[in-house]
Each structure stands twice: as C-alpha cells, then as structure tokens.
Short mmCIF file of C-alpha atoms and ligand atoms in Angstrom, two decimals:
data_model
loop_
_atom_site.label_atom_id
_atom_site.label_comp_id
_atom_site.label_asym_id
_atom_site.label_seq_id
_atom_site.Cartn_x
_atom_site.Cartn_y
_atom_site.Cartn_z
CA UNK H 21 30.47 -35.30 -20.70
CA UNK H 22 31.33 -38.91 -20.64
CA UNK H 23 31.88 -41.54 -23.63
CA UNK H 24 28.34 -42.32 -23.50
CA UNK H 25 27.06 -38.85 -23.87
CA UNK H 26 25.77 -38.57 -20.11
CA UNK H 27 25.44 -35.92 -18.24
CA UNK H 28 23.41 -36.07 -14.64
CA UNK H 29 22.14 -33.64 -12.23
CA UNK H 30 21.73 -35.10 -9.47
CA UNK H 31 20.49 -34.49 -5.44
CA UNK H 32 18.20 -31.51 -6.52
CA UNK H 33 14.68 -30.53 -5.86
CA UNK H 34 13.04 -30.96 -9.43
CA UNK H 35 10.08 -29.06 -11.09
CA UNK H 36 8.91 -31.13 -13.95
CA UNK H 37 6.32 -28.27 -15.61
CA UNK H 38 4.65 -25.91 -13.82
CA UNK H 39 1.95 -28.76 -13.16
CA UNK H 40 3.54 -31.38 -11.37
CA UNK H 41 4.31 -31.63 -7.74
CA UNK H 42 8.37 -30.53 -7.18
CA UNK H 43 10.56 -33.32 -6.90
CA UNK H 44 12.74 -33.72 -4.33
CA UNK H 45 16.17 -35.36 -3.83
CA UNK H 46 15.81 -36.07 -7.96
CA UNK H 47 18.08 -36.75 -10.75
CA UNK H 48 18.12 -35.78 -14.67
CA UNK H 49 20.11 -38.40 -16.46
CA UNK H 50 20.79 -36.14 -20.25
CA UNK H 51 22.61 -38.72 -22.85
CA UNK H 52 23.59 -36.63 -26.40
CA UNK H 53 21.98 -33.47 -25.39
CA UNK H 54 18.00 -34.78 -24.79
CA UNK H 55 16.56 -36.00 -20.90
CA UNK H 56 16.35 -39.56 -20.72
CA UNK H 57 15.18 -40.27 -17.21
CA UNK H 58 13.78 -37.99 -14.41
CA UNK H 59 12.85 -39.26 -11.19
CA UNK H 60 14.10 -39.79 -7.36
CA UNK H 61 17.90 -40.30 -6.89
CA UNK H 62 17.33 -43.83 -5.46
CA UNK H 63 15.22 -44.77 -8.97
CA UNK H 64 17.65 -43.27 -11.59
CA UNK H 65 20.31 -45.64 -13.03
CA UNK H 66 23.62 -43.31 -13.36
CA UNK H 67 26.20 -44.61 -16.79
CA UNK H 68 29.56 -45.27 -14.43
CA UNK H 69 30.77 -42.77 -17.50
CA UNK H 70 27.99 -39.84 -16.84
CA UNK H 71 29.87 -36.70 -16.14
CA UNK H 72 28.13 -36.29 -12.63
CA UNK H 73 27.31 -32.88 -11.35
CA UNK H 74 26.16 -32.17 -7.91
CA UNK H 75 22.69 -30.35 -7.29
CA UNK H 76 22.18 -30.95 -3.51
CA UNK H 77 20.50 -27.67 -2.15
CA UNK H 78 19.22 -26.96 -5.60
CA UNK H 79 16.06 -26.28 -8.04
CA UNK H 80 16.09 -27.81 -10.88
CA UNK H 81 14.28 -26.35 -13.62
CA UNK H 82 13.42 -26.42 -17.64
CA UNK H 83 15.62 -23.48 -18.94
CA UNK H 84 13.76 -19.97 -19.05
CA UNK H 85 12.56 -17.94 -21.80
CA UNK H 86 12.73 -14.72 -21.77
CA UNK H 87 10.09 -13.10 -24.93
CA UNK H 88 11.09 -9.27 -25.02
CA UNK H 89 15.17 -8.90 -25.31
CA UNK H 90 16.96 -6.90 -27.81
CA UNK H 91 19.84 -7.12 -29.46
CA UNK H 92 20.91 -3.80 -30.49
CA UNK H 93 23.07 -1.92 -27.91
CA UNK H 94 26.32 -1.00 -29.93
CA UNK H 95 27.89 -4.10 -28.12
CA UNK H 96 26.40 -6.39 -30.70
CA UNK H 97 27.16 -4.68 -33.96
CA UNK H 98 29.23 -6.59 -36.60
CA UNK H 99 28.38 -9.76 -34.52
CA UNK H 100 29.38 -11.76 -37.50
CA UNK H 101 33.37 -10.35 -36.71
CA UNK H 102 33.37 -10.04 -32.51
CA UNK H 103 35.93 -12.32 -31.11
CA UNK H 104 34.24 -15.44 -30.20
CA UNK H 105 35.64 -14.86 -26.17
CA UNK H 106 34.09 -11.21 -26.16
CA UNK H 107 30.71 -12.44 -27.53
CA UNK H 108 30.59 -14.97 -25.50
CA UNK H 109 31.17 -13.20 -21.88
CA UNK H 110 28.51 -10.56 -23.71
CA UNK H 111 25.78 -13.40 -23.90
CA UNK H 112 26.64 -14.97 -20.58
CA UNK H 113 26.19 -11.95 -19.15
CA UNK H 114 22.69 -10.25 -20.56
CA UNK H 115 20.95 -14.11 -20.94
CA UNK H 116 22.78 -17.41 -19.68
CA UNK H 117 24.04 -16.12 -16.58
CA UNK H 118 20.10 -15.81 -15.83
CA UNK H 119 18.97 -18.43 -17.11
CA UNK H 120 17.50 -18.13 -20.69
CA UNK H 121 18.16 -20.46 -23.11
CA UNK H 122 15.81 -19.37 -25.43
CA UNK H 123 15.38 -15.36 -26.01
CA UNK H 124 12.53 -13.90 -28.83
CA UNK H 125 14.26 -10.76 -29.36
CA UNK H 126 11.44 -7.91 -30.80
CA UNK H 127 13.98 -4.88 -32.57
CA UNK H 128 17.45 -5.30 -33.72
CA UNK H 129 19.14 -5.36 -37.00
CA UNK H 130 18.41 -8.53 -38.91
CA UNK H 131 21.26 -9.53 -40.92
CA UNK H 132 23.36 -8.86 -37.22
CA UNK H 133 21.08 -11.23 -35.32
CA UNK H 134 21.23 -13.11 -38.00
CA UNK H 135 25.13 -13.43 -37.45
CA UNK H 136 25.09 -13.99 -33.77
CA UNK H 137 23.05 -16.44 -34.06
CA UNK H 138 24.30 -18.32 -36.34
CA UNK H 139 27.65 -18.30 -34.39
CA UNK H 140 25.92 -19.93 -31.37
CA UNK H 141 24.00 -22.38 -33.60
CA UNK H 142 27.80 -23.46 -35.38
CA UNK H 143 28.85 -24.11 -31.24
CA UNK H 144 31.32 -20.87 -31.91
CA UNK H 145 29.64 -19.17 -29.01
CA UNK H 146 27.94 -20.79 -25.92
CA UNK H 147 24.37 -19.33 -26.62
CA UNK H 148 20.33 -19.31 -26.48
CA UNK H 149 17.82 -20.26 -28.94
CA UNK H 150 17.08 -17.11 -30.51
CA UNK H 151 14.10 -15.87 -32.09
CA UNK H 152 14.05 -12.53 -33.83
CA UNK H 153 11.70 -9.85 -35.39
CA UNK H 154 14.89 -7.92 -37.15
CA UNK H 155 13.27 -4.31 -37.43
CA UNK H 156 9.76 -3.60 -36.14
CA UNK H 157 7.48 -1.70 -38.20
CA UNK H 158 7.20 2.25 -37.35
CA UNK H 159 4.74 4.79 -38.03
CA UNK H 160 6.23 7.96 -40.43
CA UNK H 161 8.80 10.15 -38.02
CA UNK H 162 8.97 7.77 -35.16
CA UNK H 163 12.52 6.64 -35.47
CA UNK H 164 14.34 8.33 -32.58
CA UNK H 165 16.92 10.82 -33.72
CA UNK H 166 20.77 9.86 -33.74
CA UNK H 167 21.45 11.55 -30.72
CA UNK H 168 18.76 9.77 -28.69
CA UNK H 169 19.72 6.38 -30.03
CA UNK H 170 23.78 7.06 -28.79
CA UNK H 171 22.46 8.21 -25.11
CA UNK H 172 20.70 4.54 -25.03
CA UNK H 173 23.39 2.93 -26.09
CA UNK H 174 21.82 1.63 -29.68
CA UNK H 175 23.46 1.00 -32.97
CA UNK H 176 21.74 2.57 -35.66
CA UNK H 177 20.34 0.39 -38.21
CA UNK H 178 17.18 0.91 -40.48
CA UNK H 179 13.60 0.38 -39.86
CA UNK H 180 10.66 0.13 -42.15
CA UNK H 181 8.49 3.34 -41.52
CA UNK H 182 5.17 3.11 -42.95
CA UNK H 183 2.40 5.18 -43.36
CA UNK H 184 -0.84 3.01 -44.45
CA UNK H 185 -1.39 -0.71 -44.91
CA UNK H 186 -0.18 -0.93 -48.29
CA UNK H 187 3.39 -0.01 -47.06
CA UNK H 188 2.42 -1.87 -43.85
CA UNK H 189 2.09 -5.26 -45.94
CA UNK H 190 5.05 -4.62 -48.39
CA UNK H 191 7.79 -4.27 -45.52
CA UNK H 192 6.41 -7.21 -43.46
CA UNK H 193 6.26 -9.48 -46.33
CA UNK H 194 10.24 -7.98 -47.31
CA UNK H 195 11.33 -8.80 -43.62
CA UNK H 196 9.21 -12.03 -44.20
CA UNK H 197 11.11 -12.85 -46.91
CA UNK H 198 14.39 -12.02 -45.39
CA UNK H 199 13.57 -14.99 -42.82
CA UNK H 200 12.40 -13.89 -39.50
CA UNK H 201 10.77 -15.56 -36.86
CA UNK H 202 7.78 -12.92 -36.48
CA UNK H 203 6.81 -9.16 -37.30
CA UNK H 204 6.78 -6.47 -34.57
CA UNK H 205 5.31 -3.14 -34.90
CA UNK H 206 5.40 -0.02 -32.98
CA UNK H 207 1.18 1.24 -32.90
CA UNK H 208 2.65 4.68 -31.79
CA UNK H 209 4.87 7.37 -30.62
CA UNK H 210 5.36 10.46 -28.94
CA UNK H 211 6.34 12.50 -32.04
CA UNK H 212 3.69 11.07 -34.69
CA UNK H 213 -0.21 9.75 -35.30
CA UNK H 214 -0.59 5.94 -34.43
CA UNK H 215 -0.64 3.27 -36.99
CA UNK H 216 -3.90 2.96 -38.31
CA UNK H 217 -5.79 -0.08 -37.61
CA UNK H 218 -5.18 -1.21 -41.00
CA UNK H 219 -1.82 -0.86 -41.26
CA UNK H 220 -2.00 -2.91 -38.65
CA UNK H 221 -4.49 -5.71 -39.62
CA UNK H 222 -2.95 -5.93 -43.21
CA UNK H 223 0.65 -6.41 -40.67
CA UNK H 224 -0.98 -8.81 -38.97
CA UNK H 225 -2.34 -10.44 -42.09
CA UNK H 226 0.71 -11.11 -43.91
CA UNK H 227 2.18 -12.17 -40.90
CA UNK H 228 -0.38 -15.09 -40.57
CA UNK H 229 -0.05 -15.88 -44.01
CA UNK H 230 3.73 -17.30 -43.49
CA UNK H 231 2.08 -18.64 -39.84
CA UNK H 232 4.40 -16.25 -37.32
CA UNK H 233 3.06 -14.00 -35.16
CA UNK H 234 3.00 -10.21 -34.33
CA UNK H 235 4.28 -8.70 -31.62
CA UNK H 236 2.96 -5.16 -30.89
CA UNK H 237 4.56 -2.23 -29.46
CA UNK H 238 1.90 -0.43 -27.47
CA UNK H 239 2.07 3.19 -25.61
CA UNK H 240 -1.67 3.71 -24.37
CA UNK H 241 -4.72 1.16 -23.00
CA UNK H 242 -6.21 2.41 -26.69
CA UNK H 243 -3.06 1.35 -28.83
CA UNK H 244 -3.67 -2.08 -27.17
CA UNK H 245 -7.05 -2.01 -28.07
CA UNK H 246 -6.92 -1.14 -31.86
CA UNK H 247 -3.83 -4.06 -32.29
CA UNK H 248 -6.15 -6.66 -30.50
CA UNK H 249 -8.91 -5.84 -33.00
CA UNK H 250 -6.56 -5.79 -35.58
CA UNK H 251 -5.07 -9.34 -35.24
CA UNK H 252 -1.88 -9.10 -32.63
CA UNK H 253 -0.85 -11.72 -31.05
CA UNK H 254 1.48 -10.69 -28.27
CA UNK H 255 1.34 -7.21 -26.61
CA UNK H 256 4.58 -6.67 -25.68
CA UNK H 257 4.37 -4.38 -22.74
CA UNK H 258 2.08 -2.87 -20.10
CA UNK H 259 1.56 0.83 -20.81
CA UNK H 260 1.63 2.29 -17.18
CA UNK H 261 1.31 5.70 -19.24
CA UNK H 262 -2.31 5.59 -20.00
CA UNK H 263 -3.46 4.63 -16.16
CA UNK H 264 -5.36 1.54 -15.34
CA UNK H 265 -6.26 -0.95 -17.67
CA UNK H 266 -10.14 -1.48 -17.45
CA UNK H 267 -12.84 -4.63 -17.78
CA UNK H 268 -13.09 -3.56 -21.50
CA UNK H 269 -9.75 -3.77 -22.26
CA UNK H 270 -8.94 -7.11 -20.56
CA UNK H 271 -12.24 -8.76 -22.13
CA UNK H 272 -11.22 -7.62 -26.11
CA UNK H 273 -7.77 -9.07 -24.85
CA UNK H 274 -9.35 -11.82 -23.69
CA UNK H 275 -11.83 -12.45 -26.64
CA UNK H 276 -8.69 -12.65 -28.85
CA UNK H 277 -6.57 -14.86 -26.51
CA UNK H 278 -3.28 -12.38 -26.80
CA UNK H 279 -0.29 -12.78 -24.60
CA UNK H 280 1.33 -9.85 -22.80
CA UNK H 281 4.96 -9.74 -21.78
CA UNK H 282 5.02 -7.66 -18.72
CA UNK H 283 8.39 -5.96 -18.35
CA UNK H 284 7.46 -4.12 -15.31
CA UNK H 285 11.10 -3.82 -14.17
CA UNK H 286 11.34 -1.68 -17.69
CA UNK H 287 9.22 1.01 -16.02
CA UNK H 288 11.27 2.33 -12.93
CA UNK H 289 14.67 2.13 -15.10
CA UNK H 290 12.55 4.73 -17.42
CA UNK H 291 11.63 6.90 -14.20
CA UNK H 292 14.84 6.20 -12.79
CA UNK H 293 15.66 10.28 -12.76
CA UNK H 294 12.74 11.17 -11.35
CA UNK H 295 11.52 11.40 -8.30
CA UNK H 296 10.60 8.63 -5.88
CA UNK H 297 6.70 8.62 -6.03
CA UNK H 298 6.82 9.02 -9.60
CA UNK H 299 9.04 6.30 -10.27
CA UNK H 300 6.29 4.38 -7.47
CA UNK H 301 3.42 5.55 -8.89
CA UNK H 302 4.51 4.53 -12.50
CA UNK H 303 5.54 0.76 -11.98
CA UNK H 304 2.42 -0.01 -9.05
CA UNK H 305 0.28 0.77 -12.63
CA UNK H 306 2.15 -1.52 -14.96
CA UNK H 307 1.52 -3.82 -11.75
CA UNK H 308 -2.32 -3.44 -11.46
CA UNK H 309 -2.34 -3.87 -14.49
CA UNK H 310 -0.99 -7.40 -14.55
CA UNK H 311 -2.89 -7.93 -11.57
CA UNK H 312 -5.90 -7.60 -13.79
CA UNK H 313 -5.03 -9.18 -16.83
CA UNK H 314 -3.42 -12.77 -14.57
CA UNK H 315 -6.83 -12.52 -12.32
CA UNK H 316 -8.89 -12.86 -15.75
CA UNK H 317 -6.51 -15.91 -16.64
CA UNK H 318 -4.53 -14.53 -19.10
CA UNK H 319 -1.71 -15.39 -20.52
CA UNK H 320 1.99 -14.29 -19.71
CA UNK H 321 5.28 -14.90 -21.35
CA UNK H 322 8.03 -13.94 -18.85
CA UNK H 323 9.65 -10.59 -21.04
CA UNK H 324 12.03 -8.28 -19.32
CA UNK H 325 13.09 -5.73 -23.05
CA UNK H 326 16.47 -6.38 -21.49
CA UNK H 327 18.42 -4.75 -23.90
CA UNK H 328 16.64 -1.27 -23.32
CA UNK H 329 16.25 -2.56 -19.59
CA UNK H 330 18.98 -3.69 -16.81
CA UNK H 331 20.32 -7.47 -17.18
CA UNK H 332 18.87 -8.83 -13.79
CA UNK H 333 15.60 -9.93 -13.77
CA UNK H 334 15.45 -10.52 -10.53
CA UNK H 335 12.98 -7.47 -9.61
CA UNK H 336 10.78 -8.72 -12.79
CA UNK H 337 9.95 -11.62 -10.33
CA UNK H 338 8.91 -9.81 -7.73
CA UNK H 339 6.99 -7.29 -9.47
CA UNK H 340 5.16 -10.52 -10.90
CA UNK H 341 4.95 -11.75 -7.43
CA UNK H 342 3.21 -8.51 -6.56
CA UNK H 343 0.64 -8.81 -9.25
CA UNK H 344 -0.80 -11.86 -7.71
CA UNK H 345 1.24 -14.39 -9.83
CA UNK H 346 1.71 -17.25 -8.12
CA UNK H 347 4.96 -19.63 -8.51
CA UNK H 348 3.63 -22.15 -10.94
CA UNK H 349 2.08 -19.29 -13.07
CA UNK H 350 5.91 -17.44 -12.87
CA UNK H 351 7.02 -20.55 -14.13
CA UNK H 352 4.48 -21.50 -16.83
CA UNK H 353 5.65 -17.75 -18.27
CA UNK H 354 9.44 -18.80 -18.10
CA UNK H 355 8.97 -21.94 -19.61
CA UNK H 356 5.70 -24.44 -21.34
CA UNK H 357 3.33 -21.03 -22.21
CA UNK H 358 6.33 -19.76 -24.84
CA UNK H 359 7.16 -23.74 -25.49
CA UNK H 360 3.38 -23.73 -26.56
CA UNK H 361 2.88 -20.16 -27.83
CA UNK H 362 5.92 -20.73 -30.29
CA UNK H 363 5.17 -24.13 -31.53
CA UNK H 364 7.99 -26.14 -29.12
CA UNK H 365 6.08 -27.63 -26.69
CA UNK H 366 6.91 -30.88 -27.58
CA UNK H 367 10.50 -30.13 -27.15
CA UNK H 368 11.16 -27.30 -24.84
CA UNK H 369 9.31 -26.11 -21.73
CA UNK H 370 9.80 -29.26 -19.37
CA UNK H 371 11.69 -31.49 -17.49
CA UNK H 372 10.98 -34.90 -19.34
CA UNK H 373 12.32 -37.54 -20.77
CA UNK H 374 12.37 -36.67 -24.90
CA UNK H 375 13.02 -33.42 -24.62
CA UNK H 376 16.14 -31.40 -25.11
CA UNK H 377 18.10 -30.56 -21.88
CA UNK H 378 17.56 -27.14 -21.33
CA UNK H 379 18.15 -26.46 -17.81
CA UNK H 380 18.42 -23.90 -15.11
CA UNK H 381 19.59 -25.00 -11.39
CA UNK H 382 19.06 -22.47 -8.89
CA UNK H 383 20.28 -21.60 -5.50
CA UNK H 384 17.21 -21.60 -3.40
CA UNK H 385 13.25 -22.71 -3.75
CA UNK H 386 11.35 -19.75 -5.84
CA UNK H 387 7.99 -21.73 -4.70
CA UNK H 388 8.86 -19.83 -1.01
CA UNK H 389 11.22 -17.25 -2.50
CA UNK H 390 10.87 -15.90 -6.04
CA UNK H 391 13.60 -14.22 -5.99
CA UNK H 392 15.59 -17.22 -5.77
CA UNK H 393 14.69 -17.40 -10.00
CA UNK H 394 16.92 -14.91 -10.38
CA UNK H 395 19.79 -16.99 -8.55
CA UNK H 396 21.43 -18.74 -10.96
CA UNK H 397 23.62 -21.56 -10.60
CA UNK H 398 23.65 -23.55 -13.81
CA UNK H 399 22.39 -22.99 -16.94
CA UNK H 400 22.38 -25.95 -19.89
CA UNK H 401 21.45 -25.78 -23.53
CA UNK H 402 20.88 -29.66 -24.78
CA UNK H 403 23.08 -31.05 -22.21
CA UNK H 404 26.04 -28.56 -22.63
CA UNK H 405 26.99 -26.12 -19.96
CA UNK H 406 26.39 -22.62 -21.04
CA UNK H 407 26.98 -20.87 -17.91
CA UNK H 408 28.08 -22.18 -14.33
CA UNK H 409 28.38 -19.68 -11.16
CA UNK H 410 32.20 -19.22 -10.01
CA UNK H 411 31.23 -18.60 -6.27
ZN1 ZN Z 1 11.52 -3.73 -26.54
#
C-alpha cells in the first residue's frame, strides 16, 4: 500500500450487492482499509501513491462468507502455539484461498478458536472474521467415540451433553458467558433420543436473552420441525436422510423466517464409499430440497461444514445452481444475507464506499458460469491482501 493508505483495483467487472447491475471496466479506490470510491475506471480519481493492482478480465466482488466451517480437525489444536507460517498456509488454504473473509464456525473447541482468532485479529496471521459457537449442545451419549473422532480427523475436546432444558439452559448460558458469538445444538443422533423441544426452546431462550442466535444441528425433516417451533434461527443443514422436505415443513420454516445453510457438497463426501446411485440419490434430495425451500423465498447463507467437508466449494455452487438459485441469490448467500443476518450490514456485504474492503476478484463471470466463484484470484480483508493466486 502506498503513503496515503491506497489501494485500487482497477479494470474489473464489479458487482456492487447482489442488487445492482455489474459494473464493468470499474475501479475500487480502498484508503486505510475501508472503500472510498466505486465506479467506472474513466470516473475514479487514482492517489499517484495507490498501490495499483490490475483486475482486467476480472469479477470483482464483496468478500464471501461462508456460515457452516469448523475448526476442529487436529490441524488446529494448540492454535494459540502453531508457528505463525504453518497457521497461516492452514487458513489460506481451507478459507482465503476461496474467498471467505468472514467464516461462522458451528463446533470446535472454544478457548482454541478463541486463540486463532485472536492471532489473526493481532495481524499475526493473515485471516477471516471469525464467528464461533465453541461446543454445540448434545443430547446424553451422542458424542462420537474416540476412535470415530481420529478416523475424521478431529481433536477431541469437550461438549456439553444435556439431557432436559434445565441442563439445556445452564451450559448455553456457561458457553454464553465464556463469550461466544452464538449457541449450536445437535436435535439428534444415531445412538440416542432427540433433544426435547424444551431443551431446545429454553436453548434458544437463553440464547436470545444475550441477543445471538442458534444454530441447529438437524438429522430428519421432524428434527427441523421441533427446532423451528422451538425458536432456531439457522438450520444448519439439509437432511437428505429423511427424503423430501414437504409444504408443511417449508411453511413452519417459513412462518419463523429461519435460514438454512445448505452444504449439499457435505452429502456425496458422506456417501463417498458407496455406490454411485446412492451417493446420486442422496445429494439430488439435499438438492430438492433447496429447490423447495429458495422457490418459497427463503433464505440462504452460503455454508459448506468445511472442516468435516472438502476445502473447495466449488461443487457447493453448482449444486446451488441446480436447485434453481440464480446468480444474484448465490451471491446474496455469500455476502449482504449473513452481513444482515449477523448484524454487519452496514459494514460488510457490499461493494461501497464506507464499508470495509473485503474483497474477492475472480477469474471469470459466475453470472454465466458459477463455477467461476470458486476461482479465486484475490482475496482482501480491509484493504490487506490475504491471499493472491501464484499462477
Ligand atoms: Zn458442521
């Protein structure tokens, strides 16, 4: 960056917000880490001391968020010690290098989060905003066992188990306490009975109280139901296991305006040993059932559970595609819906002047490919270059 603080983009197509009309030939003037002009090349006075980067034959747009990661794989344990070179090809590589520059991450330990973040907050580690739930909530004997957690690669940390909403209330008001952005909770699992719905309700409750939301772990089309009744605000997967989701479901989904994170790409990585049509079969559901829940309007923050799913989301974006999600709706999900579903709107989400300069330029126009999302170029946090493609 120059004397002044200025950094440009410039010779790029630019997509302000979702909204507006793309911009091309454009320039983003950043001075001390906020936008301070957007517009057409010709219009946009350049500081002769503006460190200048080329964007000719690229899309400019606000930096992504990406709502469902995790930080837990053993790579991130004692994050408060990692060498600051190792953590930082570790982030480029599961977040910047695609894009995200601001992660909500929904299951890791807290006080390690904690530490990684605050590394990237001191400027230690090129990083994203992160978000984080620290443990999610489980019901009595879900925790997998040791062995399960070392075949998916996860450190083992504790988790709050609890049994009725009593204990439900006590450990989200501890993890409250302890600082965290929002509560998650898991409504089932394969080896135990479901939360009850007041477990989850008194969750939700004490969740609202501090004014963060709850993020809900759902395996069936009737664990979604029971969280929406009982006050969940984000439902953080489709749940291909229980088969279509029907006009019931999406109207009490509706009726409580809840968001969904899709991670559809989650879905064949699970089937990923078996065979072929199962693996088909499996992710077309998670994809009707997007289908459904975009066609009534609802709303979508772009969530991959990358973490427990591969890096790339470049299939996410065309599974999203396939669902009937147009560009601008792909984009609202990457970028203003979590800007205005976390409370940052006014400073995230969009290319304008006032707002901090977090930026993605890709190779390629996702309006005609949306792949071309997932082809990163150039990622910026506030003005500073987090990651930069070396081909
Ligand atoms: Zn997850």
């Amino acid at each position: 960056m120059g004397n002044g603080g200025h950094l440009a983009l410039v010779g790029g197509t630019i997509y302000r917000s979702p909204d507006d009309s793309p911009l091309p030939d454009g320039a983003v003037l950043v001075q001390n880490g906020t936008i301070v002009a957007v517009g057409p090349k010709a219009s946009v006075r350049i500081p002769a001391d503006a460190r200048v980067l080329d964007c000719s034959g690229l899309t400019i747009t606000a930096g992504f968020w990406n709502s469902h990661v995790h930080f837990f794989e053993r790579k991130w344990a004692d994050a408060a010690t990692i060498p600051a070179n190792e953590l930082a090809r570790q982030v480029e590589q599961m977040l910047t290098s695609h894009g995200f520059t601001s992660v909500f991450d929904l299951g890791s330990m807290w006080e390690n989060t904690r530490a990684l973040r605050d590394r990237i907050e001191r400027g230690e580690v090129p990083g994203p905003r992160i978000r984080t739930t620290g443990a999610g909530l489980l019901p009595p004997g879900a925790m997998p066992s040791d062995l399960v957690l070392a075949m998916m690669g996860v450190m083992k940390f504790p988790a709050p188990e609890v049994a009725g909403a009593a204990q439900a209330a006590a450990a989200a008001r501890k993890l409250l306490d302890a600082g965290v952005d929002a509560i998650k909770l898991f409504a089932s699992s394969p080896h135990s009975p479901p939360l009850p719905e007041s477990a989850i309700r008194a969750t939700a409750d004490e969740a609202h109280r501090a004014e963060k939301p709850v993020f809900v772990h759902p395996n069936s089309a009737a664990d979604v139901l029971t969280a929406v009744r009982a006050g969940v605000d984000v439902i953080a997967h489709t749940t291909p296991q229980s088969g279509a989701w029907d006009a019931a479901i999406i109207a009490a989904m509706q009726k409580r305006r809840v968001a969904v994170t899709p991670t559809l790409q989650l879905w064949k990585h699970q089937k990923r040993h078996d065979r072929f049509s199962a693996q088909e079969e499996f992710a077309n559901t998670a994809v009707g059932q997007l289908r459904a829940w975009a066609a009534a309007g609802g709303t979508v923050l772009f969530g991959t559970d990358v973490g427990a799913a591969e890096y790339d989301p470049t299939d996410e974006y065309a599974a999203m595609s396939a669902a009937g999600m147009t560009f601008p709706r792909i984009l609202a999900s990457l970028t203003t819906t979590p800007a205005e579903r976390f409370g940052e709107s006014k400073r995230l989400g969009r290319v304008a002047p006032g707002l901090e300069a977090d930026l993605v330029a890709l190779r390629g126009d996702p309006a005609k490919q949306v792949r071309a999302l997932g082809a990163v170029e150039l990622t910026t946090r506030a003005g500073k270059i987090l990651y930069r493609a070396t081909t």
